[in-house]
Structures are given as C-alpha cells and as structure tokens.
Amino acid sequence: MSQTAWWASESLWRKSAIWVTGVSFIFLIYLTFDTLPYIKAGGTNVPGFSVINKRVDYQYDEAKHRYLPVIGQDEPLFGKMLTEEEAEALVSKGKLTTQAKNCMECHTLLGNGAYYAPDLTKAWLDPAWGSKEAREADMVAFLMDPTDKLHNSIGRRMPNLGITEEEARATVAFLKWMSAINTMGFPHNFKTLDQSDAPAAAPAATAPAAAAPAK
C-alpha cells in the first residue's frame, strides 16, 4: 500500500491555501491604508483643490529622472481666488461633467480611457492652446461648441455635447487641478506652454481638443 508524500498531501495544500489567502488579505489591507496619503486630495502626490489658484507647470527633474508638476505663484483661474471649499466644489462639478459626458469613451484621464482623442491628463498645459492669456477663454469656448474646430492633426472633430458655460468652466478647473497631480512622469516628454515653441496664438478654426471631453 503506497503512502502519499507529505509535500503532496491534501491537508498540507489546504492549510497552505488558507494561510496564503489570509496573509495576502492582510497585506492588501495594509497597502490600501498605506496608499491613501498618496492619492487623496491634499496628500503627497495629489494637491489640494485650491491649487487651481496657482500657476501649474510640468518640468523635467534631473535628480529624479522624470517629469514633475511645478506649482508656482498665484495665478487664479478666471481671475478669482477661491477658498479650498469653493475650489473643491468647482473641481468636483468639472469631474462630474466629464463623467456625465462619458469623456473616457474617447479620451484618456490619468491612464484610464480610450485613445481615439487626445490624453487629458495634462491638457491644461497643452501648448496647442497658444497662449496662457487666452487659454481659459479658448478652452471654455471650445467645450461649449467644438464642432467647427479640428480635434487633432488627423482631422477628427469632437461633437457638440451640449456643455453649458458653467459646466465648461468647471471642467477647465478640473483639468487644471488634474495637471497638478504628480503622475510619476506620465505623460513623458510632454512640452508645456512655457517650454514649447508654439506660436503665440492658435487659429480659432484649428483650436485643439486636448482639453475637451468627447462623446
């Protein structure tokens, strides 16, 4: 009568599966709580919502060998300084707008979504907007009616999604806040308005859709 080796016994593998599952569960709980300070607004990598009151740039850090957001002097969105609560309400409305319009069906946000249309992660800094002075107004106008403007260099256009001016301004706030998130160098080699050799102003008929939700 043959005996089953100890390392092949059903009891051993059953107990091993229970222990591995239990330890993995505890480890996942630890990782969840350890990650929260890095991903919540106001945490290590995600700035508070009032960062929309500041100048936001994206520069290469030689020491860390990656591109990082750089928060500069006061540069309030639409010329109005907001409290943290006001900024949170505005950014949250913009986030809800991008969700309601199903932007990720065509665009990518923070690595999630589709690649039919431009990535929106650093859309606030897109040099194709032409100038920082006209950027806010151009973005709002584009979001409200993008149909007469080229979506990108291959001729794609964004449909009119019926975005109101209030929703457009909130979406711009969301995009500015998102551009300030430390995405660990993603997207790489992205040139901002300050770093680009783009012309001072982009023609209205060919304004980019880099900051626009797409259906």
CSV table of C-alpha atoms in Angstrom, one decimal:
chain,number,residue,atom,x,y,z
A,1,MET,CA,0.0,0.0,0.0
A,2,SER,CA,1.6,3.2,-1.1
A,3,GLN,CA,1.6,6.3,1.1
A,4,THR,CA,1.2,9.9,-0.2
A,5,ALA,CA,4.3,12.0,0.3
A,6,TRP,CA,3.9,14.7,3.0
A,7,TRP,CA,4.5,17.5,0.5
A,8,ALA,CA,1.7,16.2,-1.8
A,9,SER,CA,-0.9,15.6,1.0
A,10,GLU,CA,-4.3,17.2,0.6
A,11,SER,CA,-4.2,18.6,4.1
A,12,LEU,CA,-0.9,20.4,3.6
A,13,TRP,CA,-2.1,22.2,0.5
A,14,ARG,CA,-5.4,23.1,2.0
A,15,LYS,CA,-3.7,24.7,5.0
A,16,SER,CA,-1.2,26.4,2.8
A,17,ALA,CA,-4.0,27.9,0.7
A,18,ILE,CA,-5.7,29.2,3.8
A,19,TRP,CA,-2.5,30.8,5.1
A,20,VAL,CA,-1.6,32.3,1.8
A,21,THR,CA,-5.1,33.8,1.4
A,22,GLY,CA,-5.1,35.2,4.9
A,23,VAL,CA,-1.6,36.8,4.7
A,24,SER,CA,-2.4,38.2,1.2
A,25,PHE,CA,-5.7,39.7,2.6
A,26,ILE,CA,-3.8,41.4,5.5
A,27,PHE,CA,-1.1,42.7,3.1
A,28,LEU,CA,-3.8,44.2,0.8
A,29,ILE,CA,-5.4,46.0,3.7
A,30,TYR,CA,-2.0,47.4,4.7
A,31,LEU,CA,-1.3,48.5,1.1
A,32,THR,CA,-4.7,50.2,0.9
A,33,PHE,CA,-4.1,52.3,4.0
A,34,ASP,CA,-0.5,53.0,3.1
A,35,THR,CA,-1.6,54.3,-0.3
A,36,LEU,CA,-4.4,56.7,0.9
A,37,PRO,CA,-2.0,59.5,1.8
A,38,TYR,CA,-0.6,59.4,-1.7
A,39,ILE,CA,-3.8,59.5,-3.6
A,40,LYS,CA,-6.2,61.7,-1.7
A,41,ALA,CA,-6.6,65.4,-2.5
A,42,GLY,CA,-4.1,67.3,-0.3
A,43,GLY,CA,-1.9,64.3,0.0
A,44,THR,CA,1.6,63.5,-1.1
A,45,ASN,CA,1.1,63.3,-4.8
A,46,VAL,CA,-2.4,64.9,-5.3
A,47,PRO,CA,-2.6,68.6,-4.4
A,48,GLY,CA,-5.5,70.2,-2.6
A,49,PHE,CA,-8.2,71.7,-4.9
A,50,SER,CA,-7.1,75.3,-4.2
A,51,VAL,CA,-4.0,74.6,-6.4
A,52,ILE,CA,-6.2,76.0,-9.2
A,53,ASN,CA,-5.3,79.4,-7.7
A,54,LYS,CA,-1.6,78.8,-8.6
A,55,ARG,CA,0.5,78.6,-11.7
A,56,VAL,CA,1.0,75.0,-12.7
A,57,ASP,CA,3.8,73.8,-14.9
A,58,TYR,CA,5.4,70.4,-15.8
A,59,GLN,CA,9.2,70.2,-15.9
A,60,TYR,CA,11.9,67.5,-16.0
A,61,ASP,CA,13.6,66.8,-12.7
A,62,GLU,CA,17.2,65.8,-13.3
A,63,ALA,CA,17.6,64.3,-9.8
A,64,LYS,CA,14.5,62.1,-10.1
A,65,HIS,CA,14.8,61.5,-13.8
A,66,ARG,CA,11.2,62.2,-14.5
A,67,TYR,CA,8.8,65.0,-15.3
A,68,LEU,CA,7.1,66.5,-12.3
A,69,PRO,CA,4.4,69.2,-11.8
A,70,VAL,CA,5.7,72.5,-10.5
A,71,ILE,CA,3.4,74.8,-8.5
A,72,GLY,CA,4.3,78.5,-8.8
A,73,GLN,CA,3.0,81.9,-7.9
A,74,ASP,CA,-0.6,82.9,-7.7
A,75,GLU,CA,-2.5,82.6,-11.0
A,76,PRO,CA,-6.2,82.2,-10.1
A,77,LEU,CA,-8.5,80.5,-12.5
A,78,PHE,CA,-10.7,83.0,-14.3
A,79,GLY,CA,-9.1,85.8,-12.2
A,80,LYS,CA,-10.8,84.8,-8.9
A,81,MET,CA,-9.1,83.4,-5.8
A,82,LEU,CA,-11.2,80.6,-4.3
A,83,THR,CA,-11.2,79.0,-0.9
A,84,GLU,CA,-10.4,75.3,-0.6
A,85,GLU,CA,-14.2,74.6,-0.3
A,86,GLU,CA,-15.1,76.7,-3.3
A,87,ALA,CA,-12.3,75.1,-5.3
A,88,GLU,CA,-13.4,71.6,-4.3
A,89,ALA,CA,-17.0,72.3,-5.4
A,90,LEU,CA,-15.9,73.7,-8.7
A,91,VAL,CA,-13.4,70.8,-9.5
A,92,SER,CA,-16.0,68.2,-8.4
A,93,LYS,CA,-18.5,69.7,-10.7
A,94,GLY,CA,-16.0,69.5,-13.5
A,95,LYS,CA,-15.2,65.9,-12.7
A,96,LEU,CA,-18.9,65.0,-12.7
A,97,THR,CA,-19.3,66.8,-16.1
A,98,THR,CA,-16.5,64.6,-17.6
A,99,GLN,CA,-18.2,61.5,-16.2
A,100,ALA,CA,-21.7,62.6,-17.4
A,101,LYS,CA,-20.4,63.3,-20.9
A,102,ASN,CA,-18.5,60.0,-20.9
A,103,CYS,CA,-15.2,61.6,-21.9
A,104,MET,CA,-13.2,58.4,-21.4
A,105,GLU,CA,-15.0,56.8,-24.3
A,106,CYS,CA,-12.6,58.8,-26.5
A,107,HIS,CA,-10.0,60.4,-24.1
A,108,THR,CA,-7.6,59.2,-21.5
A,109,LEU,CA,-7.5,60.6,-18.0
A,110,LEU,CA,-4.7,59.6,-15.7
A,111,GLY,CA,-4.1,56.5,-17.7
A,112,ASN,CA,-7.7,55.4,-18.0
A,113,GLY,CA,-9.9,55.6,-21.0
A,114,ALA,CA,-9.5,55.4,-24.8
A,115,TYR,CA,-7.0,56.7,-27.3
A,116,TYR,CA,-9.3,57.9,-30.1
A,117,ALA,CA,-8.8,61.5,-28.8
A,118,PRO,CA,-6.0,63.4,-27.0
A,119,ASP,CA,-4.9,62.4,-23.5
A,120,LEU,CA,-6.4,64.9,-21.0
A,121,THR,CA,-4.0,64.3,-18.1
A,122,LYS,CA,-2.0,67.5,-18.8
A,123,ALA,CA,-4.5,69.2,-21.1
A,124,TRP,CA,-4.4,72.4,-19.1
A,125,LEU,CA,-0.7,72.7,-20.2
A,126,ASP,CA,-1.1,71.8,-23.8
A,127,PRO,CA,1.0,74.2,-25.9
A,128,ALA,CA,-1.5,73.9,-28.7
A,129,TRP,CA,-3.8,76.4,-26.8
A,130,GLY,CA,-1.3,79.0,-28.0
A,131,SER,CA,-1.0,81.4,-25.0
A,132,LYS,CA,-1.7,81.3,-21.3
A,133,GLU,CA,-3.5,84.6,-21.6
A,134,ALA,CA,-6.2,83.3,-23.9
A,135,ARG,CA,-6.2,79.7,-22.7
A,136,GLU,CA,-9.1,79.8,-20.2
A,137,ALA,CA,-11.5,81.6,-22.6
A,138,ASP,CA,-10.4,79.4,-25.5
A,139,MET,CA,-11.0,76.2,-23.5
A,140,VAL,CA,-14.4,77.3,-22.4
A,141,ALA,CA,-15.4,78.3,-25.9
A,142,PHE,CA,-14.2,75.0,-27.3
A,143,LEU,CA,-16.0,72.9,-24.7
A,144,MET,CA,-19.3,74.8,-25.4
A,145,ASP,CA,-19.0,74.3,-29.2
A,146,PRO,CA,-16.2,72.3,-30.6
A,147,THR,CA,-17.8,71.4,-33.9
A,148,ASP,CA,-16.0,73.9,-36.1
A,149,LYS,CA,-12.6,73.2,-34.6
A,150,LEU,CA,-10.2,70.4,-35.6
A,151,HIS,CA,-9.8,67.7,-33.0
A,152,ASN,CA,-6.3,66.8,-33.9
A,153,SER,CA,-3.8,66.6,-36.7
A,154,ILE,CA,-5.6,63.7,-38.4
A,155,GLY,CA,-8.9,65.6,-38.8
A,156,ARG,CA,-11.0,64.2,-36.0
A,157,ARG,CA,-13.6,66.6,-34.6
A,158,MET,CA,-15.4,66.5,-31.3
A,159,PRO,CA,-19.2,66.5,-31.3
A,160,ASN,CA,-21.2,69.2,-29.6
A,161,LEU,CA,-22.2,67.7,-26.2
A,162,GLY,CA,-24.4,70.5,-25.0
A,163,ILE,CA,-22.0,71.6,-22.3
A,164,THR,CA,-23.1,74.8,-20.6
A,165,GLU,CA,-20.8,77.7,-19.8
A,166,GLU,CA,-21.0,76.8,-16.1
A,167,GLU,CA,-20.1,73.2,-16.9
A,168,ALA,CA,-17.3,74.3,-19.2
A,169,ARG,CA,-15.7,76.5,-16.6
A,170,ALA,CA,-15.9,73.7,-14.0
A,171,THR,CA,-14.3,71.3,-16.5
A,172,VAL,CA,-11.5,73.6,-17.1
A,173,ALA,CA,-11.0,73.8,-13.3
A,174,PHE,CA,-10.9,70.0,-13.1
A,175,LEU,CA,-8.3,69.8,-15.9
A,176,LYS,CA,-6.1,72.4,-14.2
A,177,TRP,CA,-6.3,70.6,-10.9
A,178,MET,CA,-5.5,67.3,-12.7
A,179,SER,CA,-2.5,68.8,-14.4
A,180,ALA,CA,-1.0,69.5,-10.9
A,181,ILE,CA,-1.1,65.8,-9.9
A,182,ASN,CA,2.2,64.0,-9.6
A,183,THR,CA,1.7,61.2,-12.2
A,184,MET,CA,5.3,60.0,-11.8
A,185,GLY,CA,6.4,61.3,-15.2
A,186,PHE,CA,3.3,60.4,-17.2
A,187,PRO,CA,3.0,61.5,-19.9
A,188,HIS,CA,6.7,61.6,-20.7
A,189,ASN,CA,8.3,64.3,-22.9
A,190,PHE,CA,5.2,66.5,-22.6
A,191,LYS,CA,6.0,70.1,-23.5
A,192,THR,CA,4.1,72.8,-21.8
A,193,LEU,CA,3.2,76.3,-23.0
A,194,ASP,CA,6.3,77.7,-21.4
A,195,GLN,CA,8.6,75.1,-22.9
A,196,SER,CA,7.1,74.9,-26.4
A,197,ASP,CA,8.0,76.9,-29.5
A,198,ALA,CA,4.3,77.1,-30.4
A,199,PRO,CA,3.0,80.3,-31.9
A,200,ALA,CA,1.6,83.0,-29.7
A,201,ALA,CA,-2.0,82.2,-30.6
A,202,ALA,CA,-3.7,79.3,-32.2
A,203,PRO,CA,-6.2,80.0,-35.1
A,204,ALA,CA,-9.8,79.7,-33.8
A,205,ALA,CA,-10.7,77.2,-36.6
A,206,THR,CA,-8.0,74.8,-35.6
A,207,ALA,CA,-8.1,75.0,-31.8
A,208,PRO,CA,-7.1,71.7,-30.2
A,209,ALA,CA,-9.4,69.3,-28.4
A,210,ALA,CA,-6.7,68.4,-26.0
A,211,ALA,CA,-8.8,69.7,-23.1
A,212,ALA,CA,-12.2,68.6,-24.4
A,213,PRO,CA,-14.4,65.7,-23.3
A,214,ALA,CA,-15.5,63.6,-26.2
A,215,LYS,CA,-18.6,61.5,-26.6
